[in-house]
Amino acid sequence: MVKIAPSILSADFANLERDIQRIETADYVHVDVMDGMFVPNITIGIPVVASIRKVTKMPLDVHLMIVEPVRYVERFCDAGADLVTVHVEADTEENIHAAIAKIHAKGKRAGVVLKPKTPAEAVLPFLKEVELVLVMTVEPGFGGQKFMADMMPKVAAIRTWIETENPACELEVDGGVAPDTCKTCIDAGANVLVAGSAVYKAADIPARIAELRG
Ligand code: DX5
Ligand code: ZN
């Protein structure tokens, strides 16, 4: 079944516990961490992840949009992340391997993320060692942007490689996912859909989460 990972970037940060309870029919809580360097925005850090951990049993999918994520992955794991994803563009290949190894040493799941301009092939050095691949369908940095349908061939190519090299690996998309774009993501081979504004702007959040499953 298709999994939904609502992004709390679109939640009310003054009412995070309430807004996490509102998405409990979803599968993951997607937490967007931005450092103002890798992307031109600053959002959530380690103490907030630790506070979220105390108020929900939902798995925390922590998307690190930070430079040299190897410096911080262990601290996000200790704060309560269940899955930590790092951008392949954020460091050397060697250090991305090291970040994945550190996440695994903490007993957590690891993933790699590709920005829109990064080719599908960039995932190949990591594909056998990760539990999830995330394909960005907007430029990372902000919620509420327009879905990039031209990322679908990249999703489809990575789905093909996953089937042969690492069938248990999940394939996630993030950015602009809404009722009118979810089906194309699923058809291309994504099995986890991140959605921020489409979930939190909905009048009936559980109904919207069900609708996004396709
Ligand atoms: C963007 C973030 C996304 C964002 C998605 O950099 O990684 O997770 O919150 O927001 P929507 O679903 O509104 O495009
Ligand atoms: Zn994200």
PDB file of C-alpha atoms and ligand atoms in Angstrom:
ATOM      1  CA  MET A   1       0.000   0.000   0.000  1.00  0.00           C
ATOM      2  CA  VAL A   2       1.082   3.572  -0.667  1.00  0.00           C
ATOM      3  CA  LYS A   3       2.343   5.340   2.460  1.00  0.00           C
ATOM      4  CA  ILE A   4       1.743   8.993   3.292  1.00  0.00           C
ATOM      5  CA  ALA A   5       4.282  11.172   5.103  1.00  0.00           C
ATOM      6  CA  PRO A   6       2.747  14.547   5.970  1.00  0.00           C
ATOM      7  CA  SER A   7       5.346  17.301   6.244  1.00  0.00           C
ATOM      8  CA  ILE A   8       5.010  19.298   9.443  1.00  0.00           C
ATOM      9  CA  LEU A   9       6.654  22.227   7.650  1.00  0.00           C
ATOM     10  CA  SER A  10       3.046  23.184   6.863  1.00  0.00           C
ATOM     11  CA  ALA A  11       1.862  22.632  10.457  1.00  0.00           C
ATOM     12  CA  ASP A  12       1.386  25.344  13.080  1.00  0.00           C
ATOM     13  CA  PHE A  13       4.696  25.268  14.995  1.00  0.00           C
ATOM     14  CA  ALA A  14       2.988  26.767  18.045  1.00  0.00           C
ATOM     15  CA  ASN A  15       0.658  23.744  18.070  1.00  0.00           C
ATOM     16  CA  LEU A  16       2.886  20.925  16.865  1.00  0.00           C
ATOM     17  CA  GLU A  17       1.536  18.251  19.197  1.00  0.00           C
ATOM     18  CA  ARG A  18      -2.024  18.976  18.067  1.00  0.00           C
ATOM     19  CA  ASP A  19      -0.987  19.039  14.416  1.00  0.00           C
ATOM     20  CA  ILE A  20       0.845  15.710  14.717  1.00  0.00           C
ATOM     21  CA  GLN A  21      -2.240  14.142  16.320  1.00  0.00           C
ATOM     22  CA  ARG A  22      -4.207  15.361  13.310  1.00  0.00           C
ATOM     23  CA  ILE A  23      -2.145  13.175  10.954  1.00  0.00           C
ATOM     24  CA  GLU A  24      -2.163   9.951  12.934  1.00  0.00           C
ATOM     25  CA  THR A  25      -3.863   7.999  10.115  1.00  0.00           C
ATOM     26  CA  ALA A  26      -0.711   8.608   8.025  1.00  0.00           C
ATOM     27  CA  ASP A  27       2.403   6.433   8.044  1.00  0.00           C
ATOM     28  CA  TYR A  28       5.317   8.747   8.825  1.00  0.00           C
ATOM     29  CA  VAL A  29       5.832  12.228  10.231  1.00  0.00           C
ATOM     30  CA  HIS A  30       8.057  14.008   7.701  1.00  0.00           C
ATOM     31  CA  VAL A  31      10.390  16.485   9.423  1.00  0.00           C
ATOM     32  CA  ASP A  32      12.169  19.017   7.200  1.00  0.00           C
ATOM     33  CA  VAL A  33      15.490  20.143   8.681  1.00  0.00           C
ATOM     34  CA  MET A  34      17.066  23.140   6.905  1.00  0.00           C
ATOM     35  CA  ASP A  35      20.267  24.964   7.792  1.00  0.00           C
ATOM     36  CA  GLY A  36      20.153  28.157   5.716  1.00  0.00           C
ATOM     37  CA  MET A  37      23.220  26.920   3.791  1.00  0.00           C
ATOM     38  CA  PHE A  38      22.182  23.861   1.791  1.00  0.00           C
ATOM     39  CA  VAL A  39      18.843  25.583   1.205  1.00  0.00           C
ATOM     40  CA  PRO A  40      17.843  29.234   1.680  1.00  0.00           C
ATOM     41  CA  ASN A  41      15.609  28.594   4.692  1.00  0.00           C
ATOM     42  CA  ILE A  42      16.031  27.618   8.354  1.00  0.00           C
ATOM     43  CA  THR A  43      13.470  25.374  10.036  1.00  0.00           C
ATOM     44  CA  ILE A  44      13.600  22.607  12.629  1.00  0.00           C
ATOM     45  CA  GLY A  45      16.586  21.309  14.611  1.00  0.00           C
ATOM     46  CA  ILE A  46      17.536  18.556  17.041  1.00  0.00           C
ATOM     47  CA  PRO A  47      15.641  19.819  20.147  1.00  0.00           C
ATOM     48  CA  VAL A  48      12.393  20.007  18.196  1.00  0.00           C
ATOM     49  CA  VAL A  49      12.828  16.431  16.937  1.00  0.00           C
ATOM     50  CA  ALA A  50      13.389  15.323  20.549  1.00  0.00           C
ATOM     51  CA  SER A  51      10.216  17.115  21.667  1.00  0.00           C
ATOM     52  CA  ILE A  52       8.165  15.605  18.836  1.00  0.00           C
ATOM     53  CA  ARG A  53       9.481  12.151  19.794  1.00  0.00           C
ATOM     54  CA  LYS A  54       7.848  12.494  23.222  1.00  0.00           C
ATOM     55  CA  VAL A  55       4.353  13.142  21.857  1.00  0.00           C
ATOM     56  CA  THR A  56       3.986  10.556  19.084  1.00  0.00           C
ATOM     57  CA  LYS A  57       4.677   6.897  18.374  1.00  0.00           C
ATOM     58  CA  MET A  58       4.559   7.530  14.609  1.00  0.00           C
ATOM     59  CA  PRO A  59       7.857   6.888  12.803  1.00  0.00           C
ATOM     60  CA  LEU A  60       9.816  10.113  12.275  1.00  0.00           C
ATOM     61  CA  ASP A  61      11.143  10.558   8.721  1.00  0.00           C
ATOM     62  CA  VAL A  62      13.814  13.234   9.120  1.00  0.00           C
ATOM     63  CA  HIS A  63      14.824  14.933   5.852  1.00  0.00           C
ATOM     64  CA  LEU A  64      18.159  16.681   6.368  1.00  0.00           C
ATOM     65  CA  MET A  65      18.671  19.629   4.042  1.00  0.00           C
ATOM     66  CA  ILE A  66      21.998  20.558   5.608  1.00  0.00           C
ATOM     67  CA  VAL A  67      25.607  20.695   4.406  1.00  0.00           C
ATOM     68  CA  GLU A  68      27.889  17.827   5.504  1.00  0.00           C
ATOM     69  CA  PRO A  69      25.099  15.857   7.208  1.00  0.00           C
ATOM     70  CA  VAL A  70      27.629  13.307   8.503  1.00  0.00           C
ATOM     71  CA  ARG A  71      28.347  15.842  11.281  1.00  0.00           C
ATOM     72  CA  TYR A  72      24.817  15.589  12.693  1.00  0.00           C
ATOM     73  CA  VAL A  73      23.150  12.290  11.761  1.00  0.00           C
ATOM     74  CA  GLU A  74      23.929  10.572  15.068  1.00  0.00           C
ATOM     75  CA  ARG A  75      22.407  13.417  17.044  1.00  0.00           C
ATOM     76  CA  PHE A  76      19.196  13.240  15.010  1.00  0.00           C
ATOM     77  CA  CYS A  77      19.076   9.481  15.633  1.00  0.00           C
ATOM     78  CA  ASP A  78      19.548  10.028  19.366  1.00  0.00           C
ATOM     79  CA  ALA A  79      16.790  12.659  19.306  1.00  0.00           C
ATOM     80  CA  GLY A  80      14.367   9.992  18.076  1.00  0.00           C
ATOM     81  CA  ALA A  81      14.470   9.871  14.288  1.00  0.00           C
ATOM     82  CA  ASP A  82      13.487   6.474  12.843  1.00  0.00           C
ATOM     83  CA  LEU A  83      14.621   7.252   9.314  1.00  0.00           C
ATOM     84  CA  VAL A  84      17.234   9.852   8.405  1.00  0.00           C
ATOM     85  CA  THR A  85      17.727  10.974   4.821  1.00  0.00           C
ATOM     86  CA  VAL A  86      20.747  12.890   3.511  1.00  0.00           C
ATOM     87  CA  HIS A  87      21.187  14.723   0.217  1.00  0.00           C
ATOM     88  CA  VAL A  88      23.785  13.235  -2.137  1.00  0.00           C
ATOM     89  CA  GLU A  89      24.687  16.817  -3.123  1.00  0.00           C
ATOM     90  CA  ALA A  90      25.488  17.790   0.471  1.00  0.00           C
ATOM     91  CA  ASP A  91      28.923  16.168   0.764  1.00  0.00           C
ATOM     92  CA  THR A  92      31.483  13.879  -0.882  1.00  0.00           C
ATOM     93  CA  GLU A  93      30.466  10.353  -1.836  1.00  0.00           C
ATOM     94  CA  GLU A  94      32.766   9.048   0.885  1.00  0.00           C
ATOM     95  CA  ASN A  95      31.095  11.162   3.547  1.00  0.00           C
ATOM     96  CA  ILE A  96      27.599  10.204   2.382  1.00  0.00           C
ATOM     97  CA  HIS A  97      28.606   6.541   2.806  1.00  0.00           C
ATOM     98  CA  ALA A  98      29.914   7.447   6.270  1.00  0.00           C
ATOM     99  CA  ALA A  99      26.651   9.194   7.172  1.00  0.00           C
ATOM    100  CA  ILE A 100      24.642   6.109   6.129  1.00  0.00           C
ATOM    101  CA  ALA A 101      26.935   3.879   8.199  1.00  0.00           C
ATOM    102  CA  LYS A 102      26.511   6.101  11.257  1.00  0.00           C
ATOM    103  CA  ILE A 103      22.704   6.028  10.936  1.00  0.00           C
ATOM    104  CA  HIS A 104      22.794   2.221  10.672  1.00  0.00           C
ATOM    105  CA  ALA A 105      25.145   1.954  13.650  1.00  0.00           C
ATOM    106  CA  LYS A 106      22.439   3.735  15.660  1.00  0.00           C
ATOM    107  CA  GLY A 107      19.948   1.056  14.573  1.00  0.00           C
ATOM    108  CA  LYS A 108      17.989   3.465  12.367  1.00  0.00           C
ATOM    109  CA  ARG A 109      16.978   3.450   8.706  1.00  0.00           C
ATOM    110  CA  ALA A 110      18.940   5.547   6.214  1.00  0.00           C
ATOM    111  CA  GLY A 111      18.026   7.159   2.930  1.00  0.00           C
ATOM    112  CA  VAL A 112      19.511   9.344   0.218  1.00  0.00           C
ATOM    113  CA  VAL A 113      17.807  12.311  -1.448  1.00  0.00           C
ATOM    114  CA  LEU A 114      18.186  13.751  -4.958  1.00  0.00           C
ATOM    115  CA  LYS A 115      17.496  17.388  -5.829  1.00  0.00           C
ATOM    116  CA  PRO A 116      15.614  18.001  -9.113  1.00  0.00           C
ATOM    117  CA  LYS A 117      18.756  18.761 -11.142  1.00  0.00           C
ATOM    118  CA  THR A 118      20.613  15.697  -9.847  1.00  0.00           C
ATOM    119  CA  PRO A 119      20.468  12.766 -12.290  1.00  0.00           C
ATOM    120  CA  ALA A 120      18.952   9.427 -11.290  1.00  0.00           C
ATOM    121  CA  GLU A 121      22.373   7.750 -11.606  1.00  0.00           C
ATOM    122  CA  ALA A 122      23.608   9.671  -8.551  1.00  0.00           C
ATOM    123  CA  VAL A 123      21.711   7.184  -6.393  1.00  0.00           C
ATOM    124  CA  LEU A 124      23.580   4.141  -7.697  1.00  0.00           C
ATOM    125  CA  PRO A 125      26.632   4.252  -5.381  1.00  0.00           C
ATOM    126  CA  PHE A 126      24.249   4.075  -2.397  1.00  0.00           C
ATOM    127  CA  LEU A 127      21.332   1.990  -3.636  1.00  0.00           C
ATOM    128  CA  LYS A 128      22.345  -1.324  -2.064  1.00  0.00           C
ATOM    129  CA  GLU A 129      22.922   0.175   1.386  1.00  0.00           C
ATOM    130  CA  VAL A 130      19.849   2.381   1.951  1.00  0.00           C
ATOM    131  CA  GLU A 131      16.293   1.641   3.084  1.00  0.00           C
ATOM    132  CA  LEU A 132      14.779   4.588   1.174  1.00  0.00           C
ATOM    133  CA  VAL A 133      15.450   6.850  -1.792  1.00  0.00           C
ATOM    134  CA  LEU A 134      13.783  10.282  -1.881  1.00  0.00           C
ATOM    135  CA  VAL A 135      13.306  12.073  -5.196  1.00  0.00           C
ATOM    136  CA  MET A 136      12.551  15.797  -4.805  1.00  0.00           C
ATOM    137  CA  THR A 137       9.677  16.999  -6.968  1.00  0.00           C
ATOM    138  CA  VAL A 138      10.371  20.662  -6.093  1.00  0.00           C
ATOM    139  CA  GLU A 139      13.593  22.557  -5.344  1.00  0.00           C
ATOM    140  CA  PRO A 140      14.101  21.922  -1.610  1.00  0.00           C
ATOM    141  CA  GLY A 141      13.648  24.841   0.752  1.00  0.00           C
ATOM    142  CA  PHE A 142       9.974  25.712   0.940  1.00  0.00           C
ATOM    143  CA  GLY A 143       6.535  24.132   1.101  1.00  0.00           C
ATOM    144  CA  GLY A 144       3.719  25.005  -1.252  1.00  0.00           C
ATOM    145  CA  GLN A 145       5.656  24.927  -4.536  1.00  0.00           C
ATOM    146  CA  LYS A 146       4.500  23.582  -7.886  1.00  0.00           C
ATOM    147  CA  PHE A 147       4.950  19.853  -8.533  1.00  0.00           C
ATOM    148  CA  MET A 148       7.620  19.039 -11.156  1.00  0.00           C
ATOM    149  CA  ALA A 149       6.056  16.335 -13.331  1.00  0.00           C
ATOM    150  CA  ASP A 150       9.305  16.083 -15.297  1.00  0.00           C
ATOM    151  CA  MET A 151      10.817  14.214 -12.329  1.00  0.00           C
ATOM    152  CA  MET A 152       8.656  11.158 -13.106  1.00  0.00           C
ATOM    153  CA  PRO A 153      11.158   9.512 -15.498  1.00  0.00           C
ATOM    154  CA  LYS A 154      13.732   9.739 -12.695  1.00  0.00           C
ATOM    155  CA  VAL A 155      11.324   8.062 -10.262  1.00  0.00           C
ATOM    156  CA  ALA A 156      10.602   5.338 -12.827  1.00  0.00           C
ATOM    157  CA  ALA A 157      14.299   4.701 -13.511  1.00  0.00           C
ATOM    158  CA  ILE A 158      15.094   4.415  -9.804  1.00  0.00           C
ATOM    159  CA  ARG A 159      12.095   2.082  -9.299  1.00  0.00           C
ATOM    160  CA  THR A 160      13.552  -0.222 -11.971  1.00  0.00           C
ATOM    161  CA  TRP A 161      16.948  -0.292 -10.251  1.00  0.00           C
ATOM    162  CA  ILE A 162      15.360  -0.855  -6.835  1.00  0.00           C
ATOM    163  CA  GLU A 163      13.494  -3.897  -8.138  1.00  0.00           C
ATOM    164  CA  THR A 164      16.727  -5.565  -9.226  1.00  0.00           C
ATOM    165  CA  GLU A 165      19.227  -4.306  -6.644  1.00  0.00           C
ATOM    166  CA  ASN A 166      17.310  -3.704  -3.388  1.00  0.00           C
ATOM    167  CA  PRO A 167      13.604  -4.634  -3.598  1.00  0.00           C
ATOM    168  CA  ALA A 168      12.862  -3.759   0.040  1.00  0.00           C
ATOM    169  CA  CYS A 169      14.020  -0.173  -0.502  1.00  0.00           C
ATOM    170  CA  GLU A 170      11.251   2.434  -0.338  1.00  0.00           C
ATOM    171  CA  LEU A 171      10.895   5.160  -2.971  1.00  0.00           C
ATOM    172  CA  GLU A 172       9.609   8.497  -1.717  1.00  0.00           C
ATOM    173  CA  VAL A 173       8.684  11.739  -3.501  1.00  0.00           C
ATOM    174  CA  ASP A 174       8.536  15.168  -1.854  1.00  0.00           C
ATOM    175  CA  GLY A 175       7.161  18.467  -3.080  1.00  0.00           C
ATOM    176  CA  GLY A 176       3.866  19.572  -4.597  1.00  0.00           C
ATOM    177  CA  VAL A 177       2.175  16.228  -3.967  1.00  0.00           C
ATOM    178  CA  ALA A 178      -1.592  16.782  -3.907  1.00  0.00           C
ATOM    179  CA  PRO A 179      -4.771  14.980  -5.017  1.00  0.00           C
ATOM    180  CA  ASP A 180      -4.086  15.950  -8.645  1.00  0.00           C
ATOM    181  CA  THR A 181      -0.439  14.790  -8.648  1.00  0.00           C
ATOM    182  CA  CYS A 182      -0.377  11.747  -6.339  1.00  0.00           C
ATOM    183  CA  LYS A 183      -1.501   9.292  -9.007  1.00  0.00           C
ATOM    184  CA  THR A 184       1.327  10.177 -11.394  1.00  0.00           C
ATOM    185  CA  CYS A 185       3.859   9.620  -8.570  1.00  0.00           C
ATOM    186  CA  ILE A 186       2.367   6.230  -7.735  1.00  0.00           C
ATOM    187  CA  ASP A 187       2.241   5.229 -11.408  1.00  0.00           C
ATOM    188  CA  ALA A 188       5.933   6.160 -11.779  1.00  0.00           C
ATOM    189  CA  GLY A 189       6.792   3.810  -8.890  1.00  0.00           C
ATOM    190  CA  ALA A 190       6.810   5.894  -5.701  1.00  0.00           C
ATOM    191  CA  ASN A 191       5.440   4.110  -2.624  1.00  0.00           C
ATOM    192  CA  VAL A 192       5.855   6.917  -0.054  1.00  0.00           C
ATOM    193  CA  LEU A 193       4.370  10.362  -0.720  1.00  0.00           C
ATOM    194  CA  VAL A 194       5.361  13.417   1.302  1.00  0.00           C
ATOM    195  CA  ALA A 195       2.689  16.117   1.401  1.00  0.00           C
ATOM    196  CA  GLY A 196       2.757  19.319   3.412  1.00  0.00           C
ATOM    197  CA  SER A 197       0.300  21.924   2.239  1.00  0.00           C
ATOM    198  CA  ALA A 198      -2.042  19.368   0.634  1.00  0.00           C
ATOM    199  CA  VAL A 199      -2.526  17.735   4.036  1.00  0.00           C
ATOM    200  CA  TYR A 200      -2.536  20.710   6.377  1.00  0.00           C
ATOM    201  CA  LYS A 201      -4.695  22.977   4.205  1.00  0.00           C
ATOM    202  CA  ALA A 202      -7.382  20.284   3.936  1.00  0.00           C
ATOM    203  CA  ALA A 203     -10.627  20.792   5.846  1.00  0.00           C
ATOM    204  CA  ASP A 204     -10.756  17.039   6.572  1.00  0.00           C
ATOM    205  CA  ILE A 205      -7.179  15.829   7.095  1.00  0.00           C
ATOM    206  CA  PRO A 206      -7.865  12.059   7.463  1.00  0.00           C
ATOM    207  CA  ALA A 207      -9.959  12.159   4.269  1.00  0.00           C
ATOM    208  CA  ARG A 208      -7.154  13.987   2.449  1.00  0.00           C
ATOM    209  CA  ILE A 209      -4.581  11.430   3.645  1.00  0.00           C
ATOM    210  CA  ALA A 210      -6.820   8.614   2.349  1.00  0.00           C
ATOM    211  CA  GLU A 211      -7.287  10.465  -0.958  1.00  0.00           C
ATOM    212  CA  LEU A 212      -3.526  10.823  -1.452  1.00  0.00           C
ATOM    213  CA  ARG A 213      -3.062   7.047  -1.247  1.00  0.00           C
ATOM    214  CA  GLY A 214      -4.460   6.983  -4.785  1.00  0.00           C
TER     215      GLY A 214
HETATM  216  C1  DX5 B   1      10.644  21.124   0.746  1.00  0.00           C
HETATM  217  C2  DX5 B   1      10.350  20.064   1.778  1.00  0.00           C
HETATM  218  C3  DX5 B   1       9.030  19.431   1.635  1.00  0.00           C
HETATM  219  C4  DX5 B   1       7.860  20.379   1.790  1.00  0.00           C
HETATM  220  C5  DX5 B   1       6.724  19.825   0.991  1.00  0.00           C
HETATM  221  O1  DX5 B   1      11.988  21.458   0.819  1.00  0.00           O
HETATM  222  O2  DX5 B   1      11.320  19.033   1.699  1.00  0.00           O
HETATM  223  O3  DX5 B   1       8.892  18.335   2.530  1.00  0.00           O
HETATM  224  O4  DX5 B   1       7.448  20.561   3.108  1.00  0.00           O
HETATM  225  O5  DX5 B   1       5.691  20.738   1.014  1.00  0.00           O
HETATM  226  P1  DX5 B   1       4.506  20.685  -0.053  1.00  0.00           P
HETATM  227  O6  DX5 B   1       3.864  19.358   0.064  1.00  0.00           O
HETATM  228  O7  DX5 B   1       3.635  21.825   0.376  1.00  0.00           O
HETATM  229  O8  DX5 B   1       5.145  20.909  -1.413  1.00  0.00           O
HETATM  230 ZN    ZN B   2      10.997  17.159   2.871  1.00  0.00          ZN
END
